[in-house]
Structures are given as structure tokens and as C-alpha cells.
Coordinates of C-alpha atoms and ligand atoms in Angstrom, one line a residue:
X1 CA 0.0 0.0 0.0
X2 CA 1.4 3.4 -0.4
X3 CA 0.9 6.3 1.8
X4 CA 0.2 8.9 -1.2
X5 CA -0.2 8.4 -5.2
X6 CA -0.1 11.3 -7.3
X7 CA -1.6 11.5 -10.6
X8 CA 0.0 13.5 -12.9
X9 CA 4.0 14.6 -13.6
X10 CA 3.7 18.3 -14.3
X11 CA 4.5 21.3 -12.3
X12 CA 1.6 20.5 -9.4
X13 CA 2.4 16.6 -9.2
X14 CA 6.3 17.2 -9.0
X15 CA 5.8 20.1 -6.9
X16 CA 4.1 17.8 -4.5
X17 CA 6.5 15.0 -4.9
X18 CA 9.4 16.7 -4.1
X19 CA 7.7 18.5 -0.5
X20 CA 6.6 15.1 0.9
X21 CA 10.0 13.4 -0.6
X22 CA 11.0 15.1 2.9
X23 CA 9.2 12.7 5.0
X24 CA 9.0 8.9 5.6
X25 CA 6.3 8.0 3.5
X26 CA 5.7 5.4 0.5
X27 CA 5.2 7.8 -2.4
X28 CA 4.6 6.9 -6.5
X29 CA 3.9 9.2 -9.0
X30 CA 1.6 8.3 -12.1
X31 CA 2.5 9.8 -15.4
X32 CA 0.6 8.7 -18.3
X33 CA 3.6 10.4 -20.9
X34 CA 7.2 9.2 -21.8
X35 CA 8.2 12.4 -19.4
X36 CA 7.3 14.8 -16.8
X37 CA 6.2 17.9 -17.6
X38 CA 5.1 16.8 -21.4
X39 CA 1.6 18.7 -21.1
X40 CA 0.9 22.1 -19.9
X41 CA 3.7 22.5 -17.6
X42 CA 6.3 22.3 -20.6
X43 CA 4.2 24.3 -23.0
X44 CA 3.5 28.0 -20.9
X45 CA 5.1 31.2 -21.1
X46 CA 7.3 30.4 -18.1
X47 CA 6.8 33.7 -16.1
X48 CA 7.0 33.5 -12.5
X49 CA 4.2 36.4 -12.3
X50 CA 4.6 38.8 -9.4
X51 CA 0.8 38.4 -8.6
X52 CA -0.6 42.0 -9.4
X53 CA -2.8 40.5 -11.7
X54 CA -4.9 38.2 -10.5
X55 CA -7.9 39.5 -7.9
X56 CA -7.7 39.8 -4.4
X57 CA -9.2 37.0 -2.0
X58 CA -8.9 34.6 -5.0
X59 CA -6.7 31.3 -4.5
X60 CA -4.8 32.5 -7.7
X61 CA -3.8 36.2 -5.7
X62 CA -2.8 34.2 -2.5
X63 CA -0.6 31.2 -4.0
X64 CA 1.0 33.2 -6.6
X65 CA 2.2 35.8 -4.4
X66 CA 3.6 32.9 -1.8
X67 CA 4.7 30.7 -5.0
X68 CA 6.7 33.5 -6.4
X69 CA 8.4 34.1 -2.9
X70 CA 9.7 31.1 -2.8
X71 CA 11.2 30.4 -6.0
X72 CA 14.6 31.8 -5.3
X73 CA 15.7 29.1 -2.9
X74 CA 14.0 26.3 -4.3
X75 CA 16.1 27.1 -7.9
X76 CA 19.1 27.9 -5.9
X77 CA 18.6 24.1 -4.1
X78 CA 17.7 22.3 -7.2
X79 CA 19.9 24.0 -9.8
X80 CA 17.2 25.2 -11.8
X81 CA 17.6 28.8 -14.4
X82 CA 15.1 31.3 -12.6
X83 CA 16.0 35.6 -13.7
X84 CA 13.8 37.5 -12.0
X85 CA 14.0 40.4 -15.1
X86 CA 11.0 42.2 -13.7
X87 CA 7.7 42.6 -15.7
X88 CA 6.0 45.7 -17.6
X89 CA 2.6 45.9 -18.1
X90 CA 2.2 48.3 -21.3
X91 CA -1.2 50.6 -21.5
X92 CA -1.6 52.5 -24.8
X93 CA -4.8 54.3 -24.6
X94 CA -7.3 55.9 -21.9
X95 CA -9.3 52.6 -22.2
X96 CA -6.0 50.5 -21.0
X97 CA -4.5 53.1 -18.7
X98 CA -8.2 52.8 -16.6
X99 CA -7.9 48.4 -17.0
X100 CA -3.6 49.2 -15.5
X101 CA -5.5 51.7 -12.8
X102 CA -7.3 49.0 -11.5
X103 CA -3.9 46.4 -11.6
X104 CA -2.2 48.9 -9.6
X105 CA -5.0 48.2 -6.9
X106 CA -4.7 44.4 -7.0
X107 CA -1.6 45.1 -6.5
X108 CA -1.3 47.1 -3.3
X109 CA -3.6 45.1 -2.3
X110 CA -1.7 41.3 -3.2
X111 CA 1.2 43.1 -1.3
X112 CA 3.3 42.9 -4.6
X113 CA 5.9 45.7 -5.2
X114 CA 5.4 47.9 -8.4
X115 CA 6.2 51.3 -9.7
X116 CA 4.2 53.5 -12.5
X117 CA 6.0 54.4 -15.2
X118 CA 5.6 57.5 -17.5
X119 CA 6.0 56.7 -21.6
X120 CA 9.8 58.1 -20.9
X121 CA 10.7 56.4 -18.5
X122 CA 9.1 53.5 -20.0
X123 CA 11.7 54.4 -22.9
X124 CA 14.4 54.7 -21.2
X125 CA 14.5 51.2 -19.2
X126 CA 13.1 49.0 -22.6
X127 CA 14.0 51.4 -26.0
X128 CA 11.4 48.3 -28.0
X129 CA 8.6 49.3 -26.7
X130 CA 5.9 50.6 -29.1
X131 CA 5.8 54.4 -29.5
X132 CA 2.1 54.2 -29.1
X133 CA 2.7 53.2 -25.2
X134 CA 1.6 55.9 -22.7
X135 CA 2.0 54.1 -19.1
X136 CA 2.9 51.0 -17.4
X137 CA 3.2 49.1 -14.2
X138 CA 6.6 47.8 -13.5
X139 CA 6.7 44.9 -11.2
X140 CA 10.4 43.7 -10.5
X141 CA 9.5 40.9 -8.6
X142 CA 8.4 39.1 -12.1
X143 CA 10.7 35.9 -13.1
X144 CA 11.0 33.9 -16.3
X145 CA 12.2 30.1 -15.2
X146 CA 13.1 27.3 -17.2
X147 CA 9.8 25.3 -17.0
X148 CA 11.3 21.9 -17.7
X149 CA 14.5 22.1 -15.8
X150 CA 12.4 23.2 -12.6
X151 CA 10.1 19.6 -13.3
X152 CA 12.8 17.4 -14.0
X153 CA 14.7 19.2 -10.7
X154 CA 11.7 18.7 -8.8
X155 CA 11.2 14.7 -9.4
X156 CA 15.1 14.0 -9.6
X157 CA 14.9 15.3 -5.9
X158 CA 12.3 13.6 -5.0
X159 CA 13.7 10.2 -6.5
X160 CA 17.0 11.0 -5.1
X161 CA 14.5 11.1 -1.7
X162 CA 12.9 7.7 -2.6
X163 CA 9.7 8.7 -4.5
X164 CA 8.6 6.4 -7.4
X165 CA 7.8 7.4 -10.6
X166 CA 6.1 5.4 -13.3
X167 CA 5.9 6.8 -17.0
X168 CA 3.5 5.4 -19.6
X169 CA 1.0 4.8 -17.4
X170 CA -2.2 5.6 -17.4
X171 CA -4.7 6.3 -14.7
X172 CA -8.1 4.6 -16.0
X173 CA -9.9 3.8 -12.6
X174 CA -10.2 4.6 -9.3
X175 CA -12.0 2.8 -6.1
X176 CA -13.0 4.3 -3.2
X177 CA -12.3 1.8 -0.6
X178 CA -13.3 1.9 3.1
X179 CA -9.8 2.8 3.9
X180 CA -7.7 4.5 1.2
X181 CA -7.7 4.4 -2.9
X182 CA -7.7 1.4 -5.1
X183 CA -5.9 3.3 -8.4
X184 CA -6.1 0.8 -11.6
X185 CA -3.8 1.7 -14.4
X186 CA -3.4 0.4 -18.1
X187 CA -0.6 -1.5 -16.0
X188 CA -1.5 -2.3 -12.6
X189 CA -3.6 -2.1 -9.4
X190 CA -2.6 0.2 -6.6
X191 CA -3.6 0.9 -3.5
X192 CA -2.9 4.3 -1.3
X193 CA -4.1 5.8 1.7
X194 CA -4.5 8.8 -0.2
X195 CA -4.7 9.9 -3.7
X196 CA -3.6 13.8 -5.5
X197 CA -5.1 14.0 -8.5
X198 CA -2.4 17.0 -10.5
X199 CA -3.8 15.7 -14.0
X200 CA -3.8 18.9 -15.5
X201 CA -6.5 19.2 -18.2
X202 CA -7.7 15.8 -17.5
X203 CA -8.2 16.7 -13.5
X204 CA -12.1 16.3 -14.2
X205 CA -11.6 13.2 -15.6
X206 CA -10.0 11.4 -12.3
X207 CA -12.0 13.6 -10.5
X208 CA -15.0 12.1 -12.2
X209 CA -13.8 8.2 -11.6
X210 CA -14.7 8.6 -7.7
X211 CA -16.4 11.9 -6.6
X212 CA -20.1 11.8 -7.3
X213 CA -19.9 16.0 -7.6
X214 CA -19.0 15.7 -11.4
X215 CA -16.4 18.6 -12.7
X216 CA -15.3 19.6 -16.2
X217 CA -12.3 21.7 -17.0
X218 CA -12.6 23.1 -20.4
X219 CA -9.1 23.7 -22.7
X220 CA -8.3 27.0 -23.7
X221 CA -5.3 27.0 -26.2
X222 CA -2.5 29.2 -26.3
X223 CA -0.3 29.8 -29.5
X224 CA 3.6 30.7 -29.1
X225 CA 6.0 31.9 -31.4
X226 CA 10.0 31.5 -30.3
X227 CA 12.7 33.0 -32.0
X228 CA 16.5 32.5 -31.7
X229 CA 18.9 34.1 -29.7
X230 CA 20.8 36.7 -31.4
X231 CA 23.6 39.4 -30.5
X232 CA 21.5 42.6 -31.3
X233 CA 20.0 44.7 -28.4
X234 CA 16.3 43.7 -27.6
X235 CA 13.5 43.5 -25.0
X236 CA 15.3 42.6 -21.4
X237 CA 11.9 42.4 -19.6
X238 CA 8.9 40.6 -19.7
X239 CA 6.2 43.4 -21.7
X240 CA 2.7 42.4 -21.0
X241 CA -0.7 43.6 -22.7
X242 CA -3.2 44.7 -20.3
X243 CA -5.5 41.7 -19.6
X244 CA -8.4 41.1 -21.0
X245 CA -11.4 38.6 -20.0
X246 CA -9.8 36.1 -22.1
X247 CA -6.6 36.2 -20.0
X248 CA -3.0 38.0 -19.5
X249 CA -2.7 38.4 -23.4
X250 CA -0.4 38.4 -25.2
X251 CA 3.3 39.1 -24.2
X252 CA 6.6 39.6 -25.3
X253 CA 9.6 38.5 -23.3
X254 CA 13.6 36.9 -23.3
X255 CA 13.6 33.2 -21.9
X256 CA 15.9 31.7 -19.7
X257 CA 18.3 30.6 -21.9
X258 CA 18.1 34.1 -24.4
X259 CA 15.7 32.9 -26.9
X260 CA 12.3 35.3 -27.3
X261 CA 8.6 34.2 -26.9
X262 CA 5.7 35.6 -28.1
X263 CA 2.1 34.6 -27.2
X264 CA -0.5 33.1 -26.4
X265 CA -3.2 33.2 -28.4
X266 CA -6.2 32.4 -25.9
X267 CA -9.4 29.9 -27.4
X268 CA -11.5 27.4 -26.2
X269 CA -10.7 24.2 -28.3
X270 CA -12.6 21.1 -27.8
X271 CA -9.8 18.5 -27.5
X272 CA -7.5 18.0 -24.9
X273 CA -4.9 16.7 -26.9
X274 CA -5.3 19.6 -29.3
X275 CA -1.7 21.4 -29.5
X276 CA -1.6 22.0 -33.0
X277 CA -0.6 26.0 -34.3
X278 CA -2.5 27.8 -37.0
X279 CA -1.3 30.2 -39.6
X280 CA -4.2 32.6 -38.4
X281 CA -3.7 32.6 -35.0
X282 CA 0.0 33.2 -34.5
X283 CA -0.8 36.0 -37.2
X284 CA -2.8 37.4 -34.8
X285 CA -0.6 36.9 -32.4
X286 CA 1.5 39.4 -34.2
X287 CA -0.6 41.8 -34.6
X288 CA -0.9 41.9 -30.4
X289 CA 2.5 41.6 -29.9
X290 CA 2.8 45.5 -32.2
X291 CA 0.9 46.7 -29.7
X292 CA 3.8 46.4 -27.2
X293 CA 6.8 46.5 -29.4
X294 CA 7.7 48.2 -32.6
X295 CA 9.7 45.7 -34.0
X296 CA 9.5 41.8 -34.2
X297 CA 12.6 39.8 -34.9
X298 CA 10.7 37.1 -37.7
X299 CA 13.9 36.4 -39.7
X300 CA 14.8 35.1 -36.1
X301 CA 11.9 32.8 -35.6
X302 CA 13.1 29.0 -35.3
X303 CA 9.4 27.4 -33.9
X304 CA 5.6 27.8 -33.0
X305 CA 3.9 25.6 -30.5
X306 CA 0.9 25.3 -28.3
X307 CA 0.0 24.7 -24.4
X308 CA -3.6 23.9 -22.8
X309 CA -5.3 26.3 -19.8
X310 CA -7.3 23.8 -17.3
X311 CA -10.0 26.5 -17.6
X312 CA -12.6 25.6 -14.6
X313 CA -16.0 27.4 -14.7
X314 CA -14.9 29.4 -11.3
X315 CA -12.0 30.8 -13.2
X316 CA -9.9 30.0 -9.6
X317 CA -7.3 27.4 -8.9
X318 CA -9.7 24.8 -6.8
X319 CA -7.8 22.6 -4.5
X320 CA -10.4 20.6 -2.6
X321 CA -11.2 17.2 -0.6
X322 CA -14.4 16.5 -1.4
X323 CA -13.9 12.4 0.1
X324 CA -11.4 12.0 2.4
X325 CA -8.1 11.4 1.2
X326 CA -8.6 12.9 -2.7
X327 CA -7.2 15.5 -2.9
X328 CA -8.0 17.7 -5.8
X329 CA -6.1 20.3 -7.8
X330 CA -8.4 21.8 -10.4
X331 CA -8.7 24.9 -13.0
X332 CA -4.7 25.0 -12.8
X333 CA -4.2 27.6 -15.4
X334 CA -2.2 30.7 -15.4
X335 CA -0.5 31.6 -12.8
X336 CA -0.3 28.0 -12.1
X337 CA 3.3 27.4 -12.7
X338 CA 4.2 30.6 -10.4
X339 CA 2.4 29.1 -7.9
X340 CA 3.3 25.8 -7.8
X341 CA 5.6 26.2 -4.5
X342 CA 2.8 27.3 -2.6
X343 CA -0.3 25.1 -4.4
X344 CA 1.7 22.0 -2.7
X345 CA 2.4 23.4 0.8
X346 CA -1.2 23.9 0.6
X347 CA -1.3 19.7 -0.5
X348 CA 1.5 19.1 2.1
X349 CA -1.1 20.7 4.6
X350 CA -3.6 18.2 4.1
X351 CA -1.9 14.9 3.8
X352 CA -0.3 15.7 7.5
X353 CA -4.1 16.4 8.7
X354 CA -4.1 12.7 8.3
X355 CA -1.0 11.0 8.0
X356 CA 2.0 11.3 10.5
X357 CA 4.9 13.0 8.7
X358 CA 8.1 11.8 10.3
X359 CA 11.6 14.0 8.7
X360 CA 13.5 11.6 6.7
X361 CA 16.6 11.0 8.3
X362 CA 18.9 10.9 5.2
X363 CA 16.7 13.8 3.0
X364 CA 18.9 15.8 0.5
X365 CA 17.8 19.3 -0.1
X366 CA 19.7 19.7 -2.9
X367 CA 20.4 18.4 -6.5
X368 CA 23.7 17.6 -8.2
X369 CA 24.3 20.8 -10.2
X370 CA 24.2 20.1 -14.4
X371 CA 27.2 20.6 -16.5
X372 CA 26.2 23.6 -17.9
X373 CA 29.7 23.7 -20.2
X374 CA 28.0 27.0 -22.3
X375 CA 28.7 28.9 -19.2
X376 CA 32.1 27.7 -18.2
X377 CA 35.0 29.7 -19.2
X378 CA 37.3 28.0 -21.5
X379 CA 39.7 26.8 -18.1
X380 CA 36.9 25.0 -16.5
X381 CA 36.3 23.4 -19.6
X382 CA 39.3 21.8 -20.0
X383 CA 39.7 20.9 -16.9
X384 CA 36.2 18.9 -17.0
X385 CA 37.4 17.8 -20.4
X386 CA 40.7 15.9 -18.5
X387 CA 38.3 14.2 -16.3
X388 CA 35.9 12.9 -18.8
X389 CA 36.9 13.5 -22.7
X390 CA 32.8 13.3 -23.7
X391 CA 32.5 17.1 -22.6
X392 CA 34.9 17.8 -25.5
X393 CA 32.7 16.6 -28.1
X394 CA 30.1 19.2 -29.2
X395 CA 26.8 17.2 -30.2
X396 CA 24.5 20.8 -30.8
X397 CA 26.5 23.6 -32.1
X398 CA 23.7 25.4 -31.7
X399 CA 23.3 25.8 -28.4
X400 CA 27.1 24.5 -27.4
X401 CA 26.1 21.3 -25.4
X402 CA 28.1 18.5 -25.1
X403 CA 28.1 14.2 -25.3
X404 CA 28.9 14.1 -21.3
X405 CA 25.9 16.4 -20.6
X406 CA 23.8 14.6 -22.9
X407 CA 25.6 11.5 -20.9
X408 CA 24.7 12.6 -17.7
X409 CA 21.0 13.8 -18.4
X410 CA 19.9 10.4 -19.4
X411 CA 21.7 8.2 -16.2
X412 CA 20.3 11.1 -13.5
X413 CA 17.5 9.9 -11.6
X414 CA 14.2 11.0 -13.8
X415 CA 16.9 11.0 -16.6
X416 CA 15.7 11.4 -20.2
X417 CA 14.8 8.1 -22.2
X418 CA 13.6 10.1 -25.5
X419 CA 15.2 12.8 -28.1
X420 CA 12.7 15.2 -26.5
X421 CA 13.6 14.1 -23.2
X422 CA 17.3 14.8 -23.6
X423 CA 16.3 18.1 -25.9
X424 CA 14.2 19.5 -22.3
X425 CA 17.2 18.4 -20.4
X426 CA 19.7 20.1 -21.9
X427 CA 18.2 21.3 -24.9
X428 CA 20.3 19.9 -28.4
X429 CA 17.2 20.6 -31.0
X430 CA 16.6 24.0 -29.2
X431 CA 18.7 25.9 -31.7
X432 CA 18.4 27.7 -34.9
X433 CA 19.1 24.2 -36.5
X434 CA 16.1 22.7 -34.6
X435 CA 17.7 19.4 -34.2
X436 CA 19.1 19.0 -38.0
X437 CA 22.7 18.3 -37.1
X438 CA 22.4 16.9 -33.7
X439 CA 19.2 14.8 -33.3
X440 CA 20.8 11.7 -35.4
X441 CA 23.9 11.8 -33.0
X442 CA 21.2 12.3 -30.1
X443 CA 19.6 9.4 -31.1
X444 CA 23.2 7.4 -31.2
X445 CA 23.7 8.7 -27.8
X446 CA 20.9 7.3 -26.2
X447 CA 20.8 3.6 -28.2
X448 CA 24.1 3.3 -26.8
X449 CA 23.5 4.6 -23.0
X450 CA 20.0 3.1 -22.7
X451 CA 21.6 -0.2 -24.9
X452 CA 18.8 -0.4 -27.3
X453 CA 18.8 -0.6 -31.1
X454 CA 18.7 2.3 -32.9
X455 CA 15.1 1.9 -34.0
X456 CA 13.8 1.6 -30.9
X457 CA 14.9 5.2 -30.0
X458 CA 11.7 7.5 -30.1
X459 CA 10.9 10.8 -30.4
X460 CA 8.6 11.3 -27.7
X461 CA 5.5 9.2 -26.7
X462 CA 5.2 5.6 -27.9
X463 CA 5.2 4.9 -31.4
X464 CA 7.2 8.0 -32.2
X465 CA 9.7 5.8 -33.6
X466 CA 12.2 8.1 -35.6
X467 CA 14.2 5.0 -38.4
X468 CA 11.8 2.2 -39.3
X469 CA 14.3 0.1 -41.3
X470 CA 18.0 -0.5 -41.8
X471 CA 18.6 0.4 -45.5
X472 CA 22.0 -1.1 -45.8
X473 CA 24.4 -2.7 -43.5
X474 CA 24.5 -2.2 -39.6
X475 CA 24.5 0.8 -38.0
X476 CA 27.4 2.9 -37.7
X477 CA 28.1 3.7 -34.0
X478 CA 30.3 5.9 -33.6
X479 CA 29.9 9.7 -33.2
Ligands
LIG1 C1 -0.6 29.1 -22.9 C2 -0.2 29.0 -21.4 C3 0.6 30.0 -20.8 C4 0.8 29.9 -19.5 N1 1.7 30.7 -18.9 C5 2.0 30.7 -17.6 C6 3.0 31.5 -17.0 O1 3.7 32.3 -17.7 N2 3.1 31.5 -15.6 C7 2.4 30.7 -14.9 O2 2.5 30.8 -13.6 N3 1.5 29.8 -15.4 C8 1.3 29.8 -16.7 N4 0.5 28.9 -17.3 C9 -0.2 27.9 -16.4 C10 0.7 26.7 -16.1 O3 1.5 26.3 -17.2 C11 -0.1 25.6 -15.5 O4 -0.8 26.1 -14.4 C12 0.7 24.4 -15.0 O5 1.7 24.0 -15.9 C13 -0.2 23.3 -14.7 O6 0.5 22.2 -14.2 P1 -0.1 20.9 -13.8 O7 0.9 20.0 -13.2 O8 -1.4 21.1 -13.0 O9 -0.7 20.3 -15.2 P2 0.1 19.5 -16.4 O10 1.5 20.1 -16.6 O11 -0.8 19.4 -17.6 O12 0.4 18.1 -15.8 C14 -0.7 17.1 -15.6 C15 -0.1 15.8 -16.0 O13 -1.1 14.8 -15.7 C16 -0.9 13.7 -16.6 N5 -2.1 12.9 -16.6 C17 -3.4 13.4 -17.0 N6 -4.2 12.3 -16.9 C18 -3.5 11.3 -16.5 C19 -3.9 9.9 -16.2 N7 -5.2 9.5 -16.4 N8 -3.0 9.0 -15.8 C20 -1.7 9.5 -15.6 N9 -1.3 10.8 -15.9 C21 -2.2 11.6 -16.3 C22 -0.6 14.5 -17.9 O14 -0.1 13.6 -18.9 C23 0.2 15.6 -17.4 O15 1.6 15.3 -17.6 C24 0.2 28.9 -18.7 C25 -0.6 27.9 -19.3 C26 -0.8 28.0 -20.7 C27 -1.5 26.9 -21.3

């Protein structure tokens, strides 16, 4: 029997993982994808809002302005990229200087720091902003994070702590028993005293297999744009719209690693598996993004993808127990990923109202640091490159990243067993080349580190098989 299955591996489920990792408790965590953080929590903007936005007394106001707290220490512990580059929330007309009026309320009243900022100074601190732009609300508590690193940092800890983790496995049923959870996979049969349900779009759906107070969370797509890093001046801040009913809208910011988004696009779509992009949408996109910035960088864009909003019909995050031990965590949309630290004290909370939470004796706090050889100098390269000669062959020019990273990234705990698992880790296939060059010497990598044949290697999910035949001879193995 375990003490507490999660269901789910994106932000919420790893969040969780890793806080009750800390204790001496029998933990697995479900995950019906090849990886963690495959759904929403690896297709976001990846802004650790402040929490101006969202209205006071709401769940969304309280956990986002805790979650954001917290995220220095928790990156520092785990390794993970976190800038807090400050946000600015552009207003171009009387109509959007009364909707930033009203922000800078939520705000004084969410206790979040900010300062108003006339069209010079506005100038002065981001020279890309539109022209047209008139006022905005600086917040410089506003973070961009790597979104995949912080979920892969999260479970690694949590595994290095003991916690299970099952990929490829799908939640299909689950028992109320008279004491705890029976939990039927496509797999196996569980049992658990208690049971988090951190499914993301598909919450209503385990919610649905054993609470008789039926819920449905609706998707709401958001279209990206991402363009390449590049050595001319451009935004340094995060440069938000003023919201609108169907969300933040749409902003324009750097990422961790120097690259720029654009996005979302906001609609209801009817399938949760929907992530496809569309010509007229990301034009649209565009023409919102003009409103903040007078210049786009398009001979720069490398991709376009799409995440999914757990829209729920209070428009809240709704973290419930409506049975004993099922714990709920629905609606998780926007500013879910900011407030992930705080959403799973808040879980934490509840599974020691009725288990006994004993410290672990041997509990690590931290994670071994990554590689990271694109920010070494050229001395701590070679000397890393006398210990172990794989850091001196460069697999993605791109984005300068080595075989031993790659190495390393797949025989960590929660290491990656896919291209796109090694691309989140440590991101060959993020560059201009998108994968070109490196992805057949990625794929060599990992046949030889997980010792499978070549045509077993997959992209992604099951069946993403990348070679279907050998066309002549055997493989060639080396790199
Ligand atoms: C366009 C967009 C932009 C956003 N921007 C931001 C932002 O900048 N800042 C911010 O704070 N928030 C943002 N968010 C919100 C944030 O991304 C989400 O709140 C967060 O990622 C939700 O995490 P989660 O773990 O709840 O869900 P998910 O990441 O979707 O994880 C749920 C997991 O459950 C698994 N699962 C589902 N059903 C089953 C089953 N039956 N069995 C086993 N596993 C199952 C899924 O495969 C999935 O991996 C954005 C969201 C979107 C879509």
C-alpha cells in the first residue's frame, strides 16, 4: 500500500512529490507520458508572475504571491535557471490606462511591489517598446524560469528522496475503498491511503472516476512563437498587454536561456490533446505583440507551439477534498506554474491532517548541479574535459552542449529516455538548426546509453519511432 499516489507529472504533481519526498512516506507518481512535464507544464510562457494581476481574495492572488516568494531558494537548491528580469505591463490608450488603474490596486492590495511608469521612462528602461505606449506598471519581482529544468529538478529530488515514478502509465480507474484508494492503471492495481489528483486538463476526468460532484475543465489554447537568440539589443523584460477577459494576453519577453517568446493566443478548443498552431492565429498573435513592441525579430523565428489552460468554470485554482483522502487540484491555469511552490504546501497541509509526517533522516535538499559547459570559461572546460573526454565533443553547435551532458542527463534519476527528453534536459534541438545536425547523434547517444537498437529510440510518446528500417548494412556507431 502506499501512503500517497499522485496522478499526474507536471509542475503540481512534481511540486508535491518533491515536499513530501521530505518525509517517511511510500510515495509513487503516475505519469501517463514518456516524461514529466510533457503537457501544460512544458508548453507556458514560463513567467513567475509577481501576482498584481490576479484579484484579491482569490486562490490565484494568495498562491501566486507565496509561489513567487519562494522560487529563489527552491532554484538555488535544485539547480534550476530562474532571472527574476522584472515585468511591464504596457497601457496604450485611456481605455488600458483605466484596466492598469485597476492592476495597480490588485496590486497594493496582493502586497506585490510595483512602480508607474511614465511613456519616458518606459523608454528609457526598454527602447522596444511601441511608440504608441503611454504608461505601465513595473513589477520587479516578475521571473522567467526554465519550465522543464524546474520539473525534471523537482522529481530528480524527489527520487533521489525515494519517491517512485512510473511513466507510460495511465490512470483509467479509481476505487473508493473503506480505507484509502484502489488506483487501476493500463498497467497495474494500486492501492494508497491517499490519492492527489495533478492531471492537469484531464483533472475532471480522475475527479469524475470517484467523486459523485461531477467537474469539467474546459481547454483553452495558447499559441507561441519562439525566436532564436541573437547578439543585437532587444526586449530585457517581460512586456505584458493589459488583460483582458480572455486572459493576461499576449506578451513579449527573453527566456531563460536568451531565446524570445511571443504569445499566447487564448481559445477554447474542444480536445485535450489539441496542440496544433495555425497560420491565423499566430498572425494574430502578431498583430498583439505590435501593440507592445515596434519591431518583431521574424527572420529570427526557429518554432511555434501550443500549451492547454485547465480553464474551470470558477476561473480559480480549486484545491479541494471533497472524500477524504482525494485531494484535488483543479482549473490549474495561469499563474499556475508561479504558484506551484505554494499550491503543494497547501497539499502538504492536508496529507499531515491525516498521516503522520516523520523528517526523513537521510533527506537531501539539494540536487547535483548540471554541467552547464556553455557557461564555463574556456579553463573549467578543459579541466572537466581531462576528467571525462565526452564534454569535449560538441553534439548541438547550436546551443554548445556537449556528449557528457547529454551523458549525464539520461543516467540522472528521472533521466531522459527520449530525443525530447534529452532536448528538455539540456536542450540539443533548441537551436536555430532545430535538431538538424544533432538529433541523429542524439539518437546514437541514447541507443548506446539506454543499450537499445537504434530503431527503438523514439521521439517522444510511444510509437514516435524516428528510423523504421536499416537500408543497408548495420549501424554505424560511432559519433
Ligand atoms: C498558454 C499558457 C501559458 C501559461 N503561462 C504561464 C505563466 O507564464 N506563468 C504561470 O504561472 N502559469 C502559466 N500557465 C499555467 C501553467 O502552465 C499551469 O498552471 C501548469 O503548468 C499546470 O501544471 P499541472 O501540473 O497542473 O498540469 P500539467 O502540466 O498538464 O500536468 C498534468 C499531468 O497529468 C498527466 N495525466 C493526465 N491524466 C492522467 C492519467 N489518467 N494518468 C496518468 N497521468 C495523467 C498528464 O499527462 C500531465 O503530464 C500557462 C498555461 C498555458 C496553457
Amino acid at each position: 500500500m502506499f501512503d500517497v499516489i499522485i496522478i499526474g507529472a507536471g509542475v503540481n504533481g512534481a511540486f508535491v512529490a518533491y515536499r513530501l519526498a521530505k518525509y517517511q512516506l511510500n510515495v509513487l507518481v503516475i505519469e501517463k507520458e514518456s516524461d514529466v512535464a510533457n503537457e501544460t507544464s512544458g508548453a507556458n510562457s514560463a513567467i513567475i508572475h509577481s501576482g498584481y494581476d490576479p484579484n484579491p481574495n482569490t486562490l490565484k492572488a494568495k498562491l501566486n504571491v507565496i509561489g513567487n516568494r519562494l522560487y529563489d531558494d527552491i532554484c538555488h537548491d535544485l539547480d534550476v535557471e530562474f532571472k527574476r528580469i522584472g515585468s511591464i505591463t504596457i497601457a496604450c490608450n485611456e481605455e488600458e490606462i483605466a484596466v492598469l488603474d485597476n492592476l495597480t490596486k490588485n496590486a497594493i492590495q496582493n502586497k506585490v511591489p510595483f512602480t508607474i511608469l511614465d511613456e519616458h521612462q518606459l523608454r528609457k528602461i526598454e527602447p522596444f517598446v511601441t511608440t504608441k505606449a503611454k504608461k505601465a506598471l513595473f513589477a520587479p519581482t516578475s521571473g522567467i524560469i526554465n519550465p522543464f529544468e524546474l520539473c525534471v529538478g523537482l522529481m530528480e529530488n524527489a527520487m533521489d528522496n525515494g519517491v517512485k515514478l512510473h511513466l507510460e502509465e495511465e490512470v483509467k480507474h479509481i476505487v473508493n475503498l473503506e480505507k484509502g484508494y484502489q488506483v487501476i492503471t493500463n498497467k497495474e492495481t494500486y492501492q494508497a491511503k491517499i490519492v492527489v489528483n495533478a492531471a492537469g486538463v484531464f483533472a475532471d476526468e480522475i475527479n469524475n472516476m470517484v467523486n459523485p460532484h461531477q467537474e469539467k475543465i474546459i481547454p483553452r489554447k495558447g499559441e507561441y512563437m519562439v525566436f532564436d537568440h541573437f547578439t543585437e539589443p532587444y526586449v530585457t523584460h517581460t512586456l505584458f498587454s493589459v488583460p483582458t477577459s480572455r486572459g493576461k494576453g499576449v506578451l513579449v519577453t527573453p527566456s531563460t536561456h536568451g531565446n524570445y517568446l511571443i504569445g499566447p493566443s487564448s481559445i477554447f478548443v474542444g480536445e485535450k490533446d489539441d496542440e496544433s498552431t495555425s497560420k491565423e492565429t499566430l498572425n494574430e498573435v502578431i498583430e498583439q505583440a505590435y501593440r507592445l513592441v515596434d519591431k518583431i525579430p521574424m527572420n529570427h523565428l526557429i518554432r511555434q507551439f501550443a500549451g492547454l489552460r485547465a480553464y474551470h468554470e470558477s476561473n480559480d485554482f480549486v484545491i479541494n477534498q471533497p472524500i477524504p483522502g482525494f485531494i484535488n487540484l483543479l482549473g490549474m491555469q495561469s499563474p499556475g506554474l508561479a504558484s506551484a511552490p505554494a499550491t503543494s504546501l497547501e497539499v502538504e497541509a492536508m496529507v499531515k491532517e491525516q498521516l503522520d509526517l516523520v523528517d526523513k533522516e537521510n533527506y537531501q535538499k539539494t540536487r547535483r548541479p548540471l554541467y552547464r559547459l556553455n557557461k564555463k570559461t574556456l579553463a573549467e572546460r578543459s579541466k572537466l574535459i581531462k576528467q571525462n573526454p565526452q564534454f569535449a565533443n560538441m553534439i548541438c553547435r547550436c546551443e554548445q552542449i556537449s556528449e557528457g551532458e547529454i551523458v549525464d542527463a539520461i543516467h540522472r534519476n528521472c533521466g531522459a529516455r527520449t530525443v525530447k527528453g534529452v532536448k528538455k534536459r539540456v536542450r540539443p534541438g533548441f537551436g536555430k538548426c532545430q535538431g538538424g545536425f544533432c538529433e541523429p547523434l542524439v539518437m546514437k547517444i541514447l541507443a548506446r546509453e539506454l543499450n537499445i537498437d537504434m530503431n527503438d529510440v523514439r521521439f517522444n510518446n510511444k510509437g514516435s519511432y524516428i528510423l523504421k528500417n536499416k537500408t543497408k548494412g548495420e549501424h554505424d556507431d560511432t559519433l
